[in-house]
Amino acid sequence: MDRYDVVVIGAGFAGLTAARDLREAGKDVLVLEARDRIGGSTWYQPDVFDGVGLEMGGTWIVPQQTHVWAEVQRYGIAVEDSELPARMTWSDRGQVLDTLLPVPPQEYEQLEHAVRALITDASRFDPTRPLSEQDVADLDVPIRQWAENAGLTGNAKELMMSWFCGCANASEDTGSALDILRWCSSMDSSLWGMVQASVLGFTFVDGTASLARAIRDDGGAELRLSSPVRKVESDDEGVTVTCDGGVVRADRVVMTTPVGVWQDIEFSPALPADKLAISRENHAGQGQKIWALARNVPEDISGFGWGTSFDYVGAMKTTDRGVVLVCFAPEHDRVDADDLADVQRAVREFAPEAEVLDAHSHAWVHDEYSKGTWATFRAGQFAKYELCVGRAEGRVHFSGSHTARRWRAFIDGAIESGKRTAAEILAAEQ
Ligand SMILES: Cc1cc2nc3c(=O)[nH]c(=O)nc-3n(C[C@H](O)[C@H](O)[C@H](O)COP(=O)(O)OP(=O)(O)OC[C@H]3O[C@@H](n4cnc5c(N)ncnc54)[C@H](O)[C@@H]3O)c2cc1C
């Protein structure tokens, strides 16, 4: 049986980073990845819609995400800034509002109140420390309840809920408001910062795959693709890992799969009750990201909607055939990505003349190696699981963007967690 110092399960950004750092420290490392590619919840497809490259998963980063930003600089990866849209589109239940702000003038005060509530609540905590250890349990409630508790009304309330749901990729009745307030808090409690973090970040010129490959090549750890792990058995001397294609032995294991996937792996000793419980509950990020190629759409459309199928529709680039739109929905079954007529119906809630020519998406929620999009906590999960998800169980170390602090559920959080886990293993061995 092959023996390694460390076996890393999963070749997303967390796994690739942990493997690289452990290799740098002289460890013999094997990475086992279920899919036939690296990158995990990021997946750049270079040739969709007649040669346009599209990100199926993680896409945008901002300089305040210091872990991913440092990697981009370290490997000289090309990134480009988003263009500020000249105007916004607001869709009130499918009716496009041709107004400066999403509320009529008599409701401006309510909009101000909503912005103040966002900034006040985001300022109440330090996003670099565990939120469950700070006095903010009252914010760990469903997005809708937060909006009601804050006394938001009218379109200001609708807009705020839609924006939060867009950030959460979760519905207003499941996603934790605290997990989204964290975005604002992480941008120094700035409204503009949160806009940047949610719709105006930088993208990778050659796709997120360019950074994933750079980290993998630098580390040079052995990588086995198409090797889903089925069993992780620990004893006093080490860990035996069984995957499709073989059995290997290691001193320690780094587990980076999304939480919903843990329950499908046989652990011995069994996972503790808290880890098993969150794996079964799963996180709230159960929505959709759908790309559409459309004609008769403004080239700079950037729209938020409430009472609509998508909560955000934005133009990313223009090709000879039309405008490439990225669209998000907070639930996995809002729009049928395989049915152009249905995608067109949903896009028309933002651009009534739109003609959708093509659509492309990956159903992360139904993918057995993801079981969701990004790991927004459900309301109430901070208190129960924030600390348990990243806690080591003997020789099995738990990593992944869901275990990160400031930018959990982002690419940055994945890299932060990979670094932390590698350091944790090196410290444990001293
Ligand atoms: C649609 C979408 C949009 C997003 N947008 C953004 C964004 O704009 N900006 C941003 O920063 N973040 C975004 N994210 C989140 C970001 O992509 C993730 O937080 C990050 O990539 C997670 O990295 P990870 O390594 O922790 O987990 P993952 O990337 O999920 O890696 C886990 C790996 O484990 C593998 N695996 C699962 N089960 C097994 C098994 N049994 N055996 C072996 N391997 C297994 C998986 O195949 C996967 O490769 C988005 C995510 C999605 C899905």
Coordinates of C-alpha atoms in Angstrom, one line a residue, residues 6-366:
V6 CA -0.4 13.7 4.0
V7 CA -3.3 12.8 1.8
V8 CA -5.4 15.8 0.7
I9 CA -9.0 15.1 -0.3
G10 CA -10.2 17.5 -2.9
A11 CA -8.3 19.6 -5.5
G12 CA -10.2 22.9 -5.1
F13 CA -8.3 26.0 -3.9
A14 CA -8.2 24.8 -0.3
G15 CA -6.7 21.4 -1.2
L16 CA -4.3 22.8 -3.8
T17 CA -3.0 25.4 -1.4
A18 CA -2.7 23.0 1.5
A19 CA -0.8 20.5 -0.7
R20 CA 1.6 23.2 -2.0
D21 CA 2.4 24.5 1.5
L22 CA 3.0 21.0 2.8
R23 CA 5.2 20.2 -0.1
E24 CA 7.2 23.4 0.5
A25 CA 7.7 22.1 4.1
G26 CA 9.1 18.9 2.6
K27 CA 6.1 16.6 3.1
D28 CA 5.2 13.8 0.8
V29 CA 1.7 14.7 -0.4
L30 CA -1.0 12.9 -2.4
V31 CA -4.1 14.8 -3.6
L32 CA -7.2 12.7 -4.3
E33 CA -9.8 14.4 -6.4
A34 CA -13.2 12.9 -7.3
R35 CA -13.6 14.8 -10.6
D36 CA -11.6 14.7 -13.7
R37 CA -10.3 18.2 -13.2
I38 CA -8.9 20.5 -10.6
G39 CA -10.5 23.7 -9.4
G40 CA -13.6 22.3 -7.5
S41 CA -16.2 24.9 -7.1
T42 CA -14.4 27.1 -9.7
W43 CA -14.7 25.8 -13.2
Y44 CA -13.5 27.9 -16.1
Q45 CA -14.8 26.7 -19.5
P46 CA -12.7 28.4 -22.2
D47 CA -15.0 28.0 -25.2
V48 CA -18.7 28.6 -24.7
F49 CA -21.0 30.8 -26.8
D50 CA -18.7 30.8 -29.9
G51 CA -15.4 31.1 -28.1
V52 CA -16.3 33.1 -25.0
G53 CA -14.7 31.8 -21.8
L54 CA -17.2 31.4 -18.9
E55 CA -16.8 30.7 -15.2
M56 CA -19.4 28.2 -14.0
G57 CA -18.5 28.7 -10.4
G58 CA -16.3 31.2 -8.4
T59 CA -15.4 34.2 -10.5
W60 CA -14.8 37.6 -8.8
I61 CA -12.2 38.6 -6.3
V62 CA -11.4 42.0 -4.7
P63 CA -8.0 43.3 -3.4
Q64 CA -9.4 43.2 0.2
Q65 CA -9.3 39.4 -0.2
T66 CA -5.7 39.4 0.8
H67 CA -5.1 35.6 0.5
V68 CA -6.2 35.2 -3.1
W69 CA -4.7 38.6 -4.0
A70 CA -1.3 37.5 -2.7
E71 CA -1.5 34.3 -4.8
V72 CA -2.4 36.3 -7.9
Q73 CA 0.6 38.5 -7.4
R74 CA 2.9 35.7 -6.5
Y75 CA 2.3 33.9 -9.8
G76 CA 1.7 37.0 -11.9
I77 CA -1.8 35.9 -12.9
A78 CA -3.6 38.4 -15.1
V79 CA -6.8 39.9 -13.6
E80 CA -9.0 42.7 -14.9
D81 CA -11.3 45.1 -13.1
S82 CA -15.1 45.2 -13.8
E83 CA -16.5 48.2 -15.5
L84 CA -18.8 50.4 -13.4
P85 CA -22.2 50.3 -15.1
A86 CA -23.5 53.7 -16.1
R87 CA -26.9 53.0 -14.6
M88 CA -28.8 50.4 -12.7
T89 CA -31.9 48.5 -13.7
W90 CA -34.5 47.8 -11.0
S91 CA -37.2 45.2 -11.6
D92 CA -40.2 45.3 -9.3
R93 CA -41.9 42.0 -9.8
G94 CA -41.1 42.1 -13.6
Q95 CA -41.9 45.7 -14.0
V96 CA -38.7 47.6 -15.0
L97 CA -38.4 50.9 -13.1
D98 CA -37.0 53.7 -15.1
T99 CA -35.9 55.7 -12.0
L100 CA -32.7 57.0 -10.5
L101 CA -33.2 54.9 -7.3
P102 CA -35.2 51.8 -6.7
V103 CA -37.8 53.6 -4.6
P104 CA -40.1 56.6 -5.4
P105 CA -39.0 60.0 -3.9
Q106 CA -41.5 59.7 -1.1
E107 CA -39.6 56.5 0.1
Y108 CA -36.0 58.0 -0.1
E109 CA -36.0 58.1 3.7
Q110 CA -36.7 54.4 3.9
L111 CA -33.9 53.7 1.5
E112 CA -31.5 55.7 3.8
H113 CA -32.8 53.8 6.8
A114 CA -32.1 50.5 5.0
V115 CA -28.5 51.6 4.2
R116 CA -28.0 52.8 7.8
A117 CA -29.3 49.5 9.2
L118 CA -26.8 47.6 6.9
I119 CA -23.8 49.7 8.0
T120 CA -24.8 49.8 11.7
D121 CA -25.2 46.0 11.9
A122 CA -22.1 45.3 9.8
S123 CA -20.1 47.5 12.2
R124 CA -21.1 45.5 15.2
F125 CA -18.5 42.7 14.8
D126 CA -15.0 41.9 13.7
P127 CA -15.2 39.6 10.7
T128 CA -11.7 38.2 11.3
R129 CA -12.8 36.6 14.6
P130 CA -15.4 33.8 15.0
L131 CA -18.9 35.5 14.8
S132 CA -20.3 32.9 17.2
E133 CA -18.0 34.3 19.9
Q134 CA -19.3 37.9 19.4
D135 CA -22.6 39.3 20.6
V136 CA -24.4 39.1 17.3
A137 CA -26.7 36.1 17.6
D138 CA -29.7 38.4 16.9
L139 CA -28.3 38.9 13.4
D140 CA -28.0 35.2 12.7
V141 CA -31.6 35.1 11.5
P142 CA -33.2 34.6 8.1
I143 CA -32.7 37.5 5.7
R144 CA -36.4 38.4 5.7
Q145 CA -36.5 38.4 9.5
W146 CA -33.5 40.7 9.7
A147 CA -35.2 43.1 7.2
E148 CA -38.3 43.1 9.4
N149 CA -36.4 43.5 12.7
A150 CA -34.6 46.5 11.2
G151 CA -38.0 48.1 10.3
L152 CA -37.4 48.1 6.6
T153 CA -40.4 48.8 4.4
G154 CA -41.5 49.2 0.8
N155 CA -39.0 48.8 -2.1
A156 CA -36.1 49.6 0.2
K157 CA -36.9 46.3 2.1
E158 CA -37.4 44.4 -1.2
L159 CA -34.1 45.6 -2.7
M160 CA -32.2 44.9 0.5
M161 CA -33.6 41.3 0.7
S162 CA -33.0 40.7 -3.0
W163 CA -29.4 41.9 -2.7
F164 CA -28.7 39.8 0.4
C165 CA -30.3 36.8 -1.4
G166 CA -28.1 37.4 -4.4
C167 CA -25.0 37.5 -2.2
A168 CA -26.2 34.4 -0.3
N169 CA -27.4 32.5 -3.3
A170 CA -30.1 31.5 -0.9
S171 CA -33.7 32.4 -0.2
E172 CA -34.7 35.1 2.3
D173 CA -36.2 32.4 4.5
T174 CA -33.0 30.2 4.8
G175 CA -29.9 32.3 4.4
S176 CA -28.4 33.8 7.5
A177 CA -28.4 37.7 7.4
L178 CA -25.3 37.6 9.5
D179 CA -23.4 35.8 6.8
I180 CA -24.1 38.5 4.4
L181 CA -23.6 41.4 6.8
R182 CA -20.1 39.8 7.1
W183 CA -19.5 40.8 3.4
C184 CA -20.1 44.5 4.3
S185 CA -18.1 44.2 7.5
S186 CA -15.2 42.7 5.6
M187 CA -15.2 45.7 3.3
D188 CA -14.8 48.0 6.3
S189 CA -18.6 48.4 6.7
S190 CA -18.8 50.4 3.5
L191 CA -21.9 50.3 1.3
W192 CA -19.7 51.0 -1.8
G193 CA -17.3 48.2 -0.6
M194 CA -20.2 45.8 -0.5
V195 CA -21.3 46.7 -4.0
Q196 CA -17.8 46.0 -5.2
A197 CA -17.6 42.7 -3.4
S198 CA -21.0 41.6 -4.7
V199 CA -21.0 42.8 -8.4
L200 CA -17.9 44.7 -9.2
G201 CA -14.8 42.7 -8.5
F202 CA -11.9 41.6 -10.6
T203 CA -12.0 38.6 -12.9
F204 CA -9.2 36.3 -14.1
V205 CA -8.3 37.0 -17.7
D206 CA -7.5 33.4 -18.4
G207 CA -10.0 32.0 -16.0
T208 CA -9.7 30.9 -12.3
A209 CA -8.1 27.8 -13.8
S210 CA -4.9 29.9 -14.4
L211 CA -4.4 30.4 -10.7
A212 CA -5.4 26.8 -9.8
R213 CA -2.8 25.4 -12.2
A214 CA -0.1 27.8 -11.0
I215 CA -0.6 26.6 -7.4
R216 CA -0.7 23.0 -8.4
D217 CA 2.4 23.2 -10.6
D218 CA 4.3 25.1 -7.9
G219 CA 3.6 22.5 -5.2
G220 CA 4.1 19.5 -7.5
A221 CA 2.2 17.2 -5.2
E222 CA 1.1 13.9 -6.7
L223 CA -2.4 14.3 -8.0
R224 CA -4.9 11.5 -8.8
L225 CA -8.0 12.7 -10.6
S226 CA -11.3 10.7 -10.9
S227 CA -10.6 9.2 -7.5
P228 CA -13.6 9.8 -5.3
V229 CA -12.8 8.9 -1.7
R230 CA -15.2 6.5 -0.1
K231 CA -13.6 5.7 3.3
V232 CA -11.4 7.4 5.8
E233 CA -10.3 5.1 8.7
S234 CA -8.0 6.5 11.5
D235 CA -6.0 4.6 14.0
D236 CA -3.2 5.4 16.4
E237 CA -0.5 5.3 13.7
G238 CA -2.2 6.9 10.8
V239 CA -5.1 7.0 8.4
T240 CA -6.2 4.6 5.7
V241 CA -8.0 6.2 2.7
T242 CA -10.0 4.2 0.3
C243 CA -10.9 5.7 -3.1
D244 CA -12.1 4.4 -6.4
G245 CA -8.9 2.9 -7.7
G246 CA -7.0 2.1 -4.6
V247 CA -6.2 2.3 -0.9
V248 CA -3.5 4.5 0.5
R249 CA -2.1 5.2 3.9
A250 CA -1.0 8.6 5.4
D251 CA 0.1 10.1 8.7
R252 CA -2.6 12.8 8.3
V253 CA -5.5 13.7 6.1
V254 CA -6.8 17.1 4.9
M255 CA -10.5 17.0 4.2
T256 CA -11.6 19.8 1.9
T257 CA -14.9 18.5 0.4
P258 CA -18.0 20.7 0.9
V259 CA -19.9 19.9 4.1
G260 CA -22.9 18.3 2.4
V261 CA -20.5 15.6 1.0
W262 CA -19.1 14.4 4.4
Q263 CA -22.2 12.3 5.0
D264 CA -21.4 10.2 1.9
I265 CA -18.0 9.2 3.1
E266 CA -17.6 6.4 5.6
F267 CA -15.5 7.7 8.6
S268 CA -14.0 5.5 11.2
P269 CA -14.3 6.6 14.0
A270 CA -17.6 8.0 12.9
L271 CA -18.0 11.8 12.4
P272 CA -19.0 13.5 15.7
A273 CA -22.7 14.5 16.0
D274 CA -22.2 18.2 15.2
K275 CA -20.3 17.5 11.9
L276 CA -22.8 14.9 10.8
A277 CA -25.7 17.2 11.6
I278 CA -24.4 20.1 9.5
S279 CA -23.6 17.7 6.7
R280 CA -27.2 16.5 6.7
E281 CA -28.7 20.0 7.1
N282 CA -26.2 21.3 4.5
H283 CA -25.7 25.1 3.9
A284 CA -28.1 27.5 2.4
G285 CA -26.3 28.2 -0.9
Q286 CA -28.7 26.2 -3.0
G287 CA -29.3 28.6 -5.9
Q288 CA -28.4 29.0 -9.5
K289 CA -25.8 30.8 -11.7
I290 CA -26.9 30.8 -15.3
W291 CA -25.1 32.4 -18.3
A292 CA -27.2 33.6 -21.2
L293 CA -26.4 35.0 -24.6
A294 CA -29.1 37.5 -25.6
R295 CA -30.1 40.1 -28.2
N296 CA -32.1 43.3 -27.6
V297 CA -30.6 43.8 -24.2
P298 CA -28.7 46.9 -23.1
E299 CA -25.0 46.3 -23.3
D300 CA -24.4 47.6 -19.8
I301 CA -27.4 46.1 -18.0
S302 CA -26.9 45.6 -14.3
G303 CA -30.2 44.8 -12.6
F304 CA -31.5 43.8 -9.2
G305 CA -35.0 42.4 -9.0
W306 CA -37.5 41.4 -6.4
G307 CA -40.5 39.2 -7.0
T308 CA -38.5 38.0 -10.1
S309 CA -37.0 34.6 -10.9
F310 CA -33.5 36.0 -11.0
D311 CA -32.3 38.4 -8.3
Y312 CA -29.5 39.7 -10.4
V313 CA -28.9 40.0 -14.2
G314 CA -25.7 41.7 -15.4
A315 CA -24.0 42.1 -18.8
M316 CA -20.4 40.8 -18.8
K317 CA -19.3 41.3 -22.4
T318 CA -20.7 41.8 -25.9
T319 CA -20.0 39.4 -28.8
D320 CA -20.9 39.5 -32.5
R321 CA -24.1 37.6 -31.6
G322 CA -25.3 39.4 -28.5
V323 CA -24.7 40.3 -24.9
V324 CA -23.4 37.8 -22.4
L325 CA -25.4 37.9 -19.3
V326 CA -24.7 36.4 -15.9
C327 CA -27.8 35.7 -13.9
F328 CA -28.3 34.5 -10.3
A329 CA -31.4 32.9 -8.7
P330 CA -31.6 32.2 -4.9
E331 CA -33.2 28.7 -5.4
H332 CA -32.1 25.9 -7.6
D333 CA -35.5 25.4 -9.5
R334 CA -36.4 29.0 -10.3
V335 CA -35.3 28.8 -13.9
D336 CA -34.8 25.8 -16.2
A337 CA -31.3 26.5 -17.6
D338 CA -31.9 23.8 -20.3
D339 CA -35.0 25.6 -21.6
L340 CA -34.1 28.7 -23.6
A341 CA -37.8 29.9 -23.4
D342 CA -37.7 29.7 -19.7
V343 CA -34.4 31.6 -19.4
Q344 CA -35.8 34.2 -21.8
R345 CA -38.9 34.5 -19.6
A346 CA -36.7 35.2 -16.6
V347 CA -34.4 37.6 -18.4
R348 CA -37.4 39.6 -19.8
E349 CA -38.3 40.5 -16.3
F350 CA -35.2 42.8 -16.5
A351 CA -35.1 43.5 -20.3
P352 CA -38.6 43.0 -21.8
E353 CA -37.4 42.8 -25.4
A354 CA -34.7 40.3 -24.7
E355 CA -34.2 37.4 -27.1
V356 CA -32.2 34.6 -25.5
L357 CA -30.1 32.7 -28.1
D358 CA -28.2 30.4 -25.8
A359 CA -27.8 29.5 -22.1
H360 CA -25.2 27.6 -20.1
S361 CA -25.0 26.5 -16.5
H362 CA -23.8 23.9 -14.1
A363 CA -26.3 22.4 -11.6
W364 CA -24.0 22.6 -8.5
V365 CA -26.9 21.7 -6.2
H366 CA -27.4 18.4 -7.9

